[in-house]
C-alpha positions as a Python dict, from the first residue, in 0.01 Angstrom:
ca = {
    (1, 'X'): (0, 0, 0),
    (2, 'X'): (319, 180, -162),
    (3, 'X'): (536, -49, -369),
    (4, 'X'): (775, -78, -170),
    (5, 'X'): (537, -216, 100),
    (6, 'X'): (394, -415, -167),
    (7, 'X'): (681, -582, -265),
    (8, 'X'): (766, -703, 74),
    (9, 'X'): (471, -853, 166),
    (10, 'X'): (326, -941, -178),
    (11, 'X'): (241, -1364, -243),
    (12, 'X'): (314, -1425, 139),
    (13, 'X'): (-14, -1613, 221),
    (14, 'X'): (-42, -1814, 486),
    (15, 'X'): (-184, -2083, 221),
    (16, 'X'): (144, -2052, 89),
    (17, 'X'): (397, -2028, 308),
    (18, 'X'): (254, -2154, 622),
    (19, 'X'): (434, -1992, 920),
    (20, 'X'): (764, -1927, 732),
    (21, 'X'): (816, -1594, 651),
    (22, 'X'): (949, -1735, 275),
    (23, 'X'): (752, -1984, 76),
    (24, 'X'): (867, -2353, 53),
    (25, 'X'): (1050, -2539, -226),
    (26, 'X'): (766, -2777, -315),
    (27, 'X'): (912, -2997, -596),
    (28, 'X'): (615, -3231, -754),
    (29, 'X'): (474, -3401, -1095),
    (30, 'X'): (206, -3623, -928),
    (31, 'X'): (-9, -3475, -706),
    (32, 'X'): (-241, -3740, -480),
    (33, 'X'): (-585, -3772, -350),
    (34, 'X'): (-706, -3942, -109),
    (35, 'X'): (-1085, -3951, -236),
    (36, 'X'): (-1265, -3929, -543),
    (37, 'X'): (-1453, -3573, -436),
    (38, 'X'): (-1069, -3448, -356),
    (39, 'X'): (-987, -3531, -742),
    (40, 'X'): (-1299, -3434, -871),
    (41, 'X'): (-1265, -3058, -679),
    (42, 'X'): (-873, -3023, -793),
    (43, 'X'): (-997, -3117, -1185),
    (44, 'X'): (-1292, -2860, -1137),
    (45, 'X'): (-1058, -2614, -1073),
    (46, 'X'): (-739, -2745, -1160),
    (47, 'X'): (-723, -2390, -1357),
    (48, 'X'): (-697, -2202, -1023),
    (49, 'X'): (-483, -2190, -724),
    (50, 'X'): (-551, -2550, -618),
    (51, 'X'): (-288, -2832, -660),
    (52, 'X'): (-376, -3023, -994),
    (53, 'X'): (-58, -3177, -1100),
    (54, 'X'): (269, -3037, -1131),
    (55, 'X'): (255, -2847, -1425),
    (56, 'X'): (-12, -2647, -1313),
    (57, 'X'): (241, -2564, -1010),
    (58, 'X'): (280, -2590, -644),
    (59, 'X'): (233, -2377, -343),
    (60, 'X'): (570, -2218, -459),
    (61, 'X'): (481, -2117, -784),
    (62, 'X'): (101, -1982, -656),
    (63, 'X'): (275, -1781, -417),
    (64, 'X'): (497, -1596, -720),
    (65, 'X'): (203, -1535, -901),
    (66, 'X'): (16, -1401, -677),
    (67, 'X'): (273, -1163, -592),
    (68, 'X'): (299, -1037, -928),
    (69, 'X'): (-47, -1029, -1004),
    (70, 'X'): (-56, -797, -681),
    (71, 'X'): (234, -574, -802),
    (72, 'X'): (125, -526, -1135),
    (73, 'X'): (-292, -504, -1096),
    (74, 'X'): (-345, -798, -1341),
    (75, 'X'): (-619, -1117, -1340),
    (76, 'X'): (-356, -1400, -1391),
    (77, 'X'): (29, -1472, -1400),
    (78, 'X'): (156, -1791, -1584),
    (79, 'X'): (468, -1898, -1568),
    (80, 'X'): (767, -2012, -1839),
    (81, 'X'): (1142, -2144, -1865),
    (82, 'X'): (1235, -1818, -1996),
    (83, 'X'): (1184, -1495, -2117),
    (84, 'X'): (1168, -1568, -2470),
    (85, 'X'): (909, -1872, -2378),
    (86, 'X'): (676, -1611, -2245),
    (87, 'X'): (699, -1419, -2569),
    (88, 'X'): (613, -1692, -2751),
    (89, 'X'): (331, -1813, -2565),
    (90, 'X'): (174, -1516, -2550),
    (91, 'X'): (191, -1478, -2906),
    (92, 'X'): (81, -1795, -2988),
    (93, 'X'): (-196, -1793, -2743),
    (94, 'X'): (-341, -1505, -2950),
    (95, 'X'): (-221, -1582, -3336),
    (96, 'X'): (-322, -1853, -3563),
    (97, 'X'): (-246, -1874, -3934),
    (98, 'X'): (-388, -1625, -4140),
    (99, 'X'): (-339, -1376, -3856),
    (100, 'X'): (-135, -1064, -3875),
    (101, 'X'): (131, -907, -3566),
    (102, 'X'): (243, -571, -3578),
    (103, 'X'): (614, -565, -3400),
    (104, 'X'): (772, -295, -3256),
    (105, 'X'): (1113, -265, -3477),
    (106, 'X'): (1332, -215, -3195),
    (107, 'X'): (1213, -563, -3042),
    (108, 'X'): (1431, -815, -2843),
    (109, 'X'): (1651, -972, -3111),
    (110, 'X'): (1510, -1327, -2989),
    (111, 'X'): (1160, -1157, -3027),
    (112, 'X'): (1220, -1095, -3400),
    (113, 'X'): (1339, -1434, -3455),
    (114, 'X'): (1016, -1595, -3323),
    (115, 'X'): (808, -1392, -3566),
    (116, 'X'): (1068, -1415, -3896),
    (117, 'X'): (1111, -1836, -3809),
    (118, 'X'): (843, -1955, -3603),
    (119, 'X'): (514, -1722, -3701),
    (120, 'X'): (632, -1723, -4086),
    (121, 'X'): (652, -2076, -4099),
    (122, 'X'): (315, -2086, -3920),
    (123, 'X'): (142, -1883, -4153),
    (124, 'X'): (129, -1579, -3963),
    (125, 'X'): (228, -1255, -4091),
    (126, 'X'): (424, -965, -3900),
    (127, 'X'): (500, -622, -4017),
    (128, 'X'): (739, -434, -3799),
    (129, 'X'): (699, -74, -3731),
    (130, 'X'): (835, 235, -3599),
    (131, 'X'): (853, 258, -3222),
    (132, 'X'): (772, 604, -3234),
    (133, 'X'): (442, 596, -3469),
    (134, 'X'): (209, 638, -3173),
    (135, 'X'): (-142, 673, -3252),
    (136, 'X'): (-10, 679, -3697),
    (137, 'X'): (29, 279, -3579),
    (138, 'X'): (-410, 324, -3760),
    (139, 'X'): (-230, 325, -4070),
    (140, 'X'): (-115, -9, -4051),
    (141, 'X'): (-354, -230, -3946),
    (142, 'X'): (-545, -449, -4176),
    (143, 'X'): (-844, -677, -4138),
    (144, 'X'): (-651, -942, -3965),
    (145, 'X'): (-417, -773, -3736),
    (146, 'X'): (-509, -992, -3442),
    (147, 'X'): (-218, -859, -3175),
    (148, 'X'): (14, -539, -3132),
    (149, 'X'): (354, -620, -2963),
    (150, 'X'): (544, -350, -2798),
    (151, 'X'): (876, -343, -2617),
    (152, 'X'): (930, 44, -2426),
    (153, 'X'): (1242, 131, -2397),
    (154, 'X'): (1330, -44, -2682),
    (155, 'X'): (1654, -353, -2676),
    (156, 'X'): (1964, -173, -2757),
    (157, 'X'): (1833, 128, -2827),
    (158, 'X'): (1598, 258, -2615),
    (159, 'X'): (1325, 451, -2770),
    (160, 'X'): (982, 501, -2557),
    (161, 'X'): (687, 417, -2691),
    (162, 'X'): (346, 609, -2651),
    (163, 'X'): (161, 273, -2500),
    (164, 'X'): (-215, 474, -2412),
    (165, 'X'): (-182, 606, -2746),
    (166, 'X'): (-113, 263, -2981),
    (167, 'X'): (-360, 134, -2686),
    (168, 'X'): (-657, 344, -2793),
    (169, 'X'): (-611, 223, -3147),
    (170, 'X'): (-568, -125, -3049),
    (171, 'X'): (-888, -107, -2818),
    (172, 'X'): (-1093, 36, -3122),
    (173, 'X'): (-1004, -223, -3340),
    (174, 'X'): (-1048, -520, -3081),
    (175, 'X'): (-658, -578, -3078),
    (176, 'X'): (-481, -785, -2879),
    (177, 'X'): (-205, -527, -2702),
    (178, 'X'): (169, -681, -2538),
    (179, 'X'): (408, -507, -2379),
    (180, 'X'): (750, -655, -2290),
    (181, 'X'): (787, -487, -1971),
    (182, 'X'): (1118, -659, -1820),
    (183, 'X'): (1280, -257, -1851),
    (184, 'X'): (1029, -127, -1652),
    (185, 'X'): (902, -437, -1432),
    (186, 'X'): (618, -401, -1188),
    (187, 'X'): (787, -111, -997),
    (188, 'X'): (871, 152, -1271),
    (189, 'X'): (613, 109, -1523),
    (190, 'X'): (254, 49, -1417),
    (191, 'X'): (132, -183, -1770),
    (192, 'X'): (-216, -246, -1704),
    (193, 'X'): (-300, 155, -1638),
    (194, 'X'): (-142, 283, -1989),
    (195, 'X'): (-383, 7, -2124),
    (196, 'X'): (-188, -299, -2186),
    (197, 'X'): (-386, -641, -2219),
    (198, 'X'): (-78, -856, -2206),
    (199, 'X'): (216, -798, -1952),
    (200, 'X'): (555, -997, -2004),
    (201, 'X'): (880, -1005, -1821),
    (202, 'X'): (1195, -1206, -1858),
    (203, 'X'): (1189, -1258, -1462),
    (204, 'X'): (1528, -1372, -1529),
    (205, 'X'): (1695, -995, -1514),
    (206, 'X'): (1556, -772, -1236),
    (207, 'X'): (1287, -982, -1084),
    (208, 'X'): (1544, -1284, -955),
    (209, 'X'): (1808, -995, -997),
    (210, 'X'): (2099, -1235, -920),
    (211, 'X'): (2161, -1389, -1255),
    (212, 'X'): (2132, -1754, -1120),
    (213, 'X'): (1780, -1858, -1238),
    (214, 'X'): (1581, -1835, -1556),
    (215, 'X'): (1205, -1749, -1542),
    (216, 'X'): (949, -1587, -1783),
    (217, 'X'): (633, -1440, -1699),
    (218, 'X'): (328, -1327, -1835),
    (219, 'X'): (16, -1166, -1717),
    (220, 'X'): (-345, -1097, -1878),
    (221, 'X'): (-612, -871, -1764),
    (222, 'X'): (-942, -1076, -1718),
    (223, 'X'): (-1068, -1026, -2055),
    (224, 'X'): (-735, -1255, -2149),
    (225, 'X'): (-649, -1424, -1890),
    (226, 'X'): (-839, -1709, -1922),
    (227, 'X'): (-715, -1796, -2284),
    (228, 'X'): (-319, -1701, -2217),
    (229, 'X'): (-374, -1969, -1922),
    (230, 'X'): (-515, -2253, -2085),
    (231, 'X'): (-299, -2187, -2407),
    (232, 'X'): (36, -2191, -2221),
    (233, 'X'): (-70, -2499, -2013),
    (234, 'X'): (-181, -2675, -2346),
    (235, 'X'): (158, -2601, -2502),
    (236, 'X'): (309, -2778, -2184),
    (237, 'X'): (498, -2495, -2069),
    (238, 'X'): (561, -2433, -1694),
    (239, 'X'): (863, -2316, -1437),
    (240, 'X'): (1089, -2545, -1161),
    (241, 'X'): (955, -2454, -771),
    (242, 'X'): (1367, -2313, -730),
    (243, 'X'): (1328, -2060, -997),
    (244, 'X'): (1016, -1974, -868),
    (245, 'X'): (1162, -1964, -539),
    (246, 'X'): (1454, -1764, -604),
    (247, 'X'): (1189, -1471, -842),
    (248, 'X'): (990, -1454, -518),
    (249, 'X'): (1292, -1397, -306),
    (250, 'X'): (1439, -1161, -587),
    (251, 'X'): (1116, -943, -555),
    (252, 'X'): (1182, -817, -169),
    (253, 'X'): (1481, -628, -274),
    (254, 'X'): (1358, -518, -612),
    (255, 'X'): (1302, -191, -539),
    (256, 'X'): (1582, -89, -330),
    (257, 'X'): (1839, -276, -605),
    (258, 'X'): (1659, -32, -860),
    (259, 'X'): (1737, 262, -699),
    (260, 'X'): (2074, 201, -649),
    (261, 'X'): (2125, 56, -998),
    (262, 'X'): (1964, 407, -1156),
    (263, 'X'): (2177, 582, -943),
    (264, 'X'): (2514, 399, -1116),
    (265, 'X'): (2408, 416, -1414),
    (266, 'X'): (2288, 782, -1440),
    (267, 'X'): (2668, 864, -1275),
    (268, 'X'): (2841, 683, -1573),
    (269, 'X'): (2570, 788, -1847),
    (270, 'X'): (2638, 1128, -1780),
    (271, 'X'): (3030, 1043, -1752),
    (272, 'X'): (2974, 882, -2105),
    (273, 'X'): (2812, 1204, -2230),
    (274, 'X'): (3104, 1405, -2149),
    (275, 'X'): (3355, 1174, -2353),
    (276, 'X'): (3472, 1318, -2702),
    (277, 'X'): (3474, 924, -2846),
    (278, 'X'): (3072, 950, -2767),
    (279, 'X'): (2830, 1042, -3049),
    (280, 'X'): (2521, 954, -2769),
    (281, 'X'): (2413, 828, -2501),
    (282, 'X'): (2051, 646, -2495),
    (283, 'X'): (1961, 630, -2166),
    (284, 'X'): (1551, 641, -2128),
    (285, 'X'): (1583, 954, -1844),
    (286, 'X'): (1853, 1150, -2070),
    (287, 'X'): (1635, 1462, -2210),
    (288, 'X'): (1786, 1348, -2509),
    (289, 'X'): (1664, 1006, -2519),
    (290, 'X'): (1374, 971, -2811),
    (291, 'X'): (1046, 950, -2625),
    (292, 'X'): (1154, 1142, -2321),
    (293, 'X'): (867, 1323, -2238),
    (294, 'X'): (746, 995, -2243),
    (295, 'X'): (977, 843, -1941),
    (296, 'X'): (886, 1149, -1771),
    (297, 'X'): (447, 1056, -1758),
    (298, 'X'): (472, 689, -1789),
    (299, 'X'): (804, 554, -1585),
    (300, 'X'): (861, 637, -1211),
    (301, 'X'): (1245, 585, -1191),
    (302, 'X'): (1508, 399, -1449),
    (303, 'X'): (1776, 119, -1405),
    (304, 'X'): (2107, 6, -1487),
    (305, 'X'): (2116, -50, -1823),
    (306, 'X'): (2149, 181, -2137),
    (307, 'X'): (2385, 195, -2436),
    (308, 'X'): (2579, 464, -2586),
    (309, 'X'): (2765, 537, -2944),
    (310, 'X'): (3050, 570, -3032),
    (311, 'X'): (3153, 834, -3319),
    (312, 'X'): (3442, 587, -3467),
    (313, 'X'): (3556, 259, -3434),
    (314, 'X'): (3616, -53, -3641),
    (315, 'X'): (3593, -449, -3486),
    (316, 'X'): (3911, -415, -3387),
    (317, 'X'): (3927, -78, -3137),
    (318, 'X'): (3575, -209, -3048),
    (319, 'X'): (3764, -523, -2905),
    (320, 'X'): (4024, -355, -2758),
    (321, 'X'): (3791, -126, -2579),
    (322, 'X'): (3594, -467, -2452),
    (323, 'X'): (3837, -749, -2400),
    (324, 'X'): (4028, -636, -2114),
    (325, 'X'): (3804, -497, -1894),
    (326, 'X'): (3877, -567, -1524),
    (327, 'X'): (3510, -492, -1354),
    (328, 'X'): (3291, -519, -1653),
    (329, 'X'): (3187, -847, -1789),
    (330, 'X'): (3107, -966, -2172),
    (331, 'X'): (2804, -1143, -2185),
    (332, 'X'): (2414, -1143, -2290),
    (333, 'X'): (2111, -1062, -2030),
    (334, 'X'): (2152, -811, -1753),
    (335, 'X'): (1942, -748, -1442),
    (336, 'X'): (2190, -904, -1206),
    (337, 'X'): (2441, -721, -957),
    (338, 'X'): (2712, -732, -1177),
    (339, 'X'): (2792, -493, -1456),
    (340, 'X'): (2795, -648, -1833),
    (341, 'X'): (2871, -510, -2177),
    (342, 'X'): (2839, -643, -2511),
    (343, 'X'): (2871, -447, -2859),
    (344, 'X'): (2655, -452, -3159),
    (345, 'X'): (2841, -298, -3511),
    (346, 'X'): (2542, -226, -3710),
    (347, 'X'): (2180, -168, -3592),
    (348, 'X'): (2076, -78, -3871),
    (349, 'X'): (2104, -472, -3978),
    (350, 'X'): (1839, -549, -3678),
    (351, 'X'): (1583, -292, -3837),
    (352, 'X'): (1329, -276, -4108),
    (353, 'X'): (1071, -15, -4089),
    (354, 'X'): (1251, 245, -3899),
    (355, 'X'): (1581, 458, -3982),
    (356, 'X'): (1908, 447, -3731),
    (357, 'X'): (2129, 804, -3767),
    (358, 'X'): (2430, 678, -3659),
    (359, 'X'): (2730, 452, -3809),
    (360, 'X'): (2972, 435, -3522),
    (361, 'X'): (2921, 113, -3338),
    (362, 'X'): (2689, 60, -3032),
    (363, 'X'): (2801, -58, -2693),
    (364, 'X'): (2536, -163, -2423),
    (365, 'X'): (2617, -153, -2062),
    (366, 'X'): (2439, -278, -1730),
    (367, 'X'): (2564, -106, -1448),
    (368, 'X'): (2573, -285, -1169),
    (369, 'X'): (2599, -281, -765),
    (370, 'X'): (2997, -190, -785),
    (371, 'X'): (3147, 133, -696),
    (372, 'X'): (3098, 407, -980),
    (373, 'X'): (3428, 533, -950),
    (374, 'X'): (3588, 188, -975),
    (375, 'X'): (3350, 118, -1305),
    (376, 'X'): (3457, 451, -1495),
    (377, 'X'): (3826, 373, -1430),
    (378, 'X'): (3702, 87, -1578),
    (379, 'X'): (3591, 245, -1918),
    (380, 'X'): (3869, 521, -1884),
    (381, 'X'): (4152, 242, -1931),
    (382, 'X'): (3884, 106, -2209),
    (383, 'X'): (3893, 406, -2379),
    (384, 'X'): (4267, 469, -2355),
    (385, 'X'): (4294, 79, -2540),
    (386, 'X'): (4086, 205, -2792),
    (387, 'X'): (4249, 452, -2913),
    (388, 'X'): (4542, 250, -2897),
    (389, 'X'): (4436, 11, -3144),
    (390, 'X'): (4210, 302, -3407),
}
């Protein structure tokens, strides 16, 4: 089936849904039995799709992850609170002290603070590197690098990353590889065939697309699988049936909200561009984007959100240019319908192992589902503030 296809029909097992066309809410801790060969089946397989207890999940949250597992090719989906809770069960599923992570520099700030917090304290070492090494990434690995960690495009920024490349080396050195994929999702990037071995999303943005519901997800391939599983259930993570609910019901209209959210944003990236405040615009399908050639083989479309650069501007015009936007709002995350913006003054604070060429602050938008001529009015009054108060 195409994607699109796919997507609409994806996790809607009669097992799970019954005759509904959507899955049910099913909201449990305690699951019963009514005999002791009904208990002793469920605790035989209380790893797989059979009703355990409520941690393990419910028809609701089978029905999710069998629609991703569809969409994405991969052996097993588990399920988290968060996006950040995925991260860090994947990486503690895989790490133990001694161990060493390479990190891609241009990682999720919350990503970073896992490994320079949590990991250190832990024992385990990271090093972060360049997110355009490719295959140099030989250079670093040591004895016990146990997992690579990627994030393509990179937060903020938005570098690609040459995933079968670092995969080859990661493969020949029996390396655990992760990708945070919540950029690309299951639609745009296909994870499992540039050679990932661990698959993560923050469902929270694109997947339940209406920024009402926080999920995390991760997938293995069926070398992993079975160890992310039984980790994350052992450090008693798991997801409510309504955000479960409300990912699976995000999913039908993923693809089409794509579309129209690349369309947007490539209309006011290429506005941007044009705009003599602008030093650059990183926007993964801009030729000038880092890693472009690399959008072009390994992603089949973009979204809505990208950042651009500003040549000039102290805290002040930065807040001017922010502060009273009518359409635009200031907050973290993205993925939703609405169009967001938030600022960062130095980058170069956030990174360790690779250089940043620019000193004017950053601003990242997510373009939304609004009109594209009411959201550049938006920015054109912006930039008129800003000026105002430089």
């Amino acid at each position: 089936m195409k994607k699109a296809t796919q997507l609409i029909h994806a996790g809607r097992s009669k097992e799970w849904t019954g005759s509904a066309v959507n899955p049910p809410v099913v909201r449990a801790s305690t699951i019963v039995f009514d005999t002791m060969a009904e208990l002793k089946h469920a605790t035989a397989h209380r790893g797989d799709r059979v009703p355990y207890y409520g941690r393990r999940g419910t028809a609701t949250h089978f029905a999710l992850q069998d629609a991703i597992c569809d969409l994405e090719g991969s052996a097993g989906c588990a399920l988290y609170p968060c996006g950040a809770a995925a991260i860090n069960a994947a990486l503690l599923s895989f790490l133990k002290q001694g161990d060493h992570l390479l990190m891609v520099d241009t990682a999720y700030e919350p990503t970073r603070a896992i490994c320079d917090k949590l990991l250190a304290g832990l024992g385990i070492e990271t090093s972060y590197y360049d997110p355009l090494i490719g295959a140099g990434i030989s250079a670093l690995i040591k004895a016990n690098t146990k997992v690579i960690f990627l994030e393509s495009p990179g937060s903020l920024t938005m570098e690609l990353q040459d995933i079968p490349a670092i995969s080859a080396v990661a493969k020949a050195h029996n390396i655990v590889l992760m990708l945070d994929n919540t950029w690309g999702t299951p639609v745009l990037q296909d994870a499992y065939a540039l050679g990932v071995d661990i698959c993560i999303q923050s469902a929270t943005k694109y997947i339940v697309g209406h920024s009402d519901a926080m999920l995390g997800i991760a997938t293995a391939n069926e070398k992993h699988w079975p160890q992310l599983r039984e980790h994350s259930y052992l450090m008693g993570y798991c997801a409510s049936a309504d955000d479960a609910y409300l990912a699976s019901r995000g999913l039908r209209t993923l693809k089409v909200r794509l579309a129209q959210h690349e369309a947007n944003a490539l209309k006011v990236a290429k506005w941007l561009q044009q705009r003599p405040e602008v030093e650059t615009v990183r926007h993964p399908a801009l030729p000038e984007n880092p890693g472009y050639d690399l959008f072009q083989r390994d992603f089949s479309g973009s979204n809505g959100l990208f950042s651009f650069v500003l040549k000039q501007g102290d805290a002040k015009a930065v807040a001017a240019f922010i502060e009273g936007m009518e359409h635009f709002k200031m907050g973290f995350s993205w993925g939703g319908y609405e169009s967001l913006i938030i600022p960062n003054l130095s980058i170069q604070k956030l990174r360790t192992a690779s250089s940043w060429p620019y000193t004017g602050p950053l601003i990242r938008l997510h373009i939304g589902l609004e009109d594209t001529e009411d959201l550049i009015a938006d920015l054109t009054a912006a930039f008129e503030r800003f000026h105002q108060a430089l």
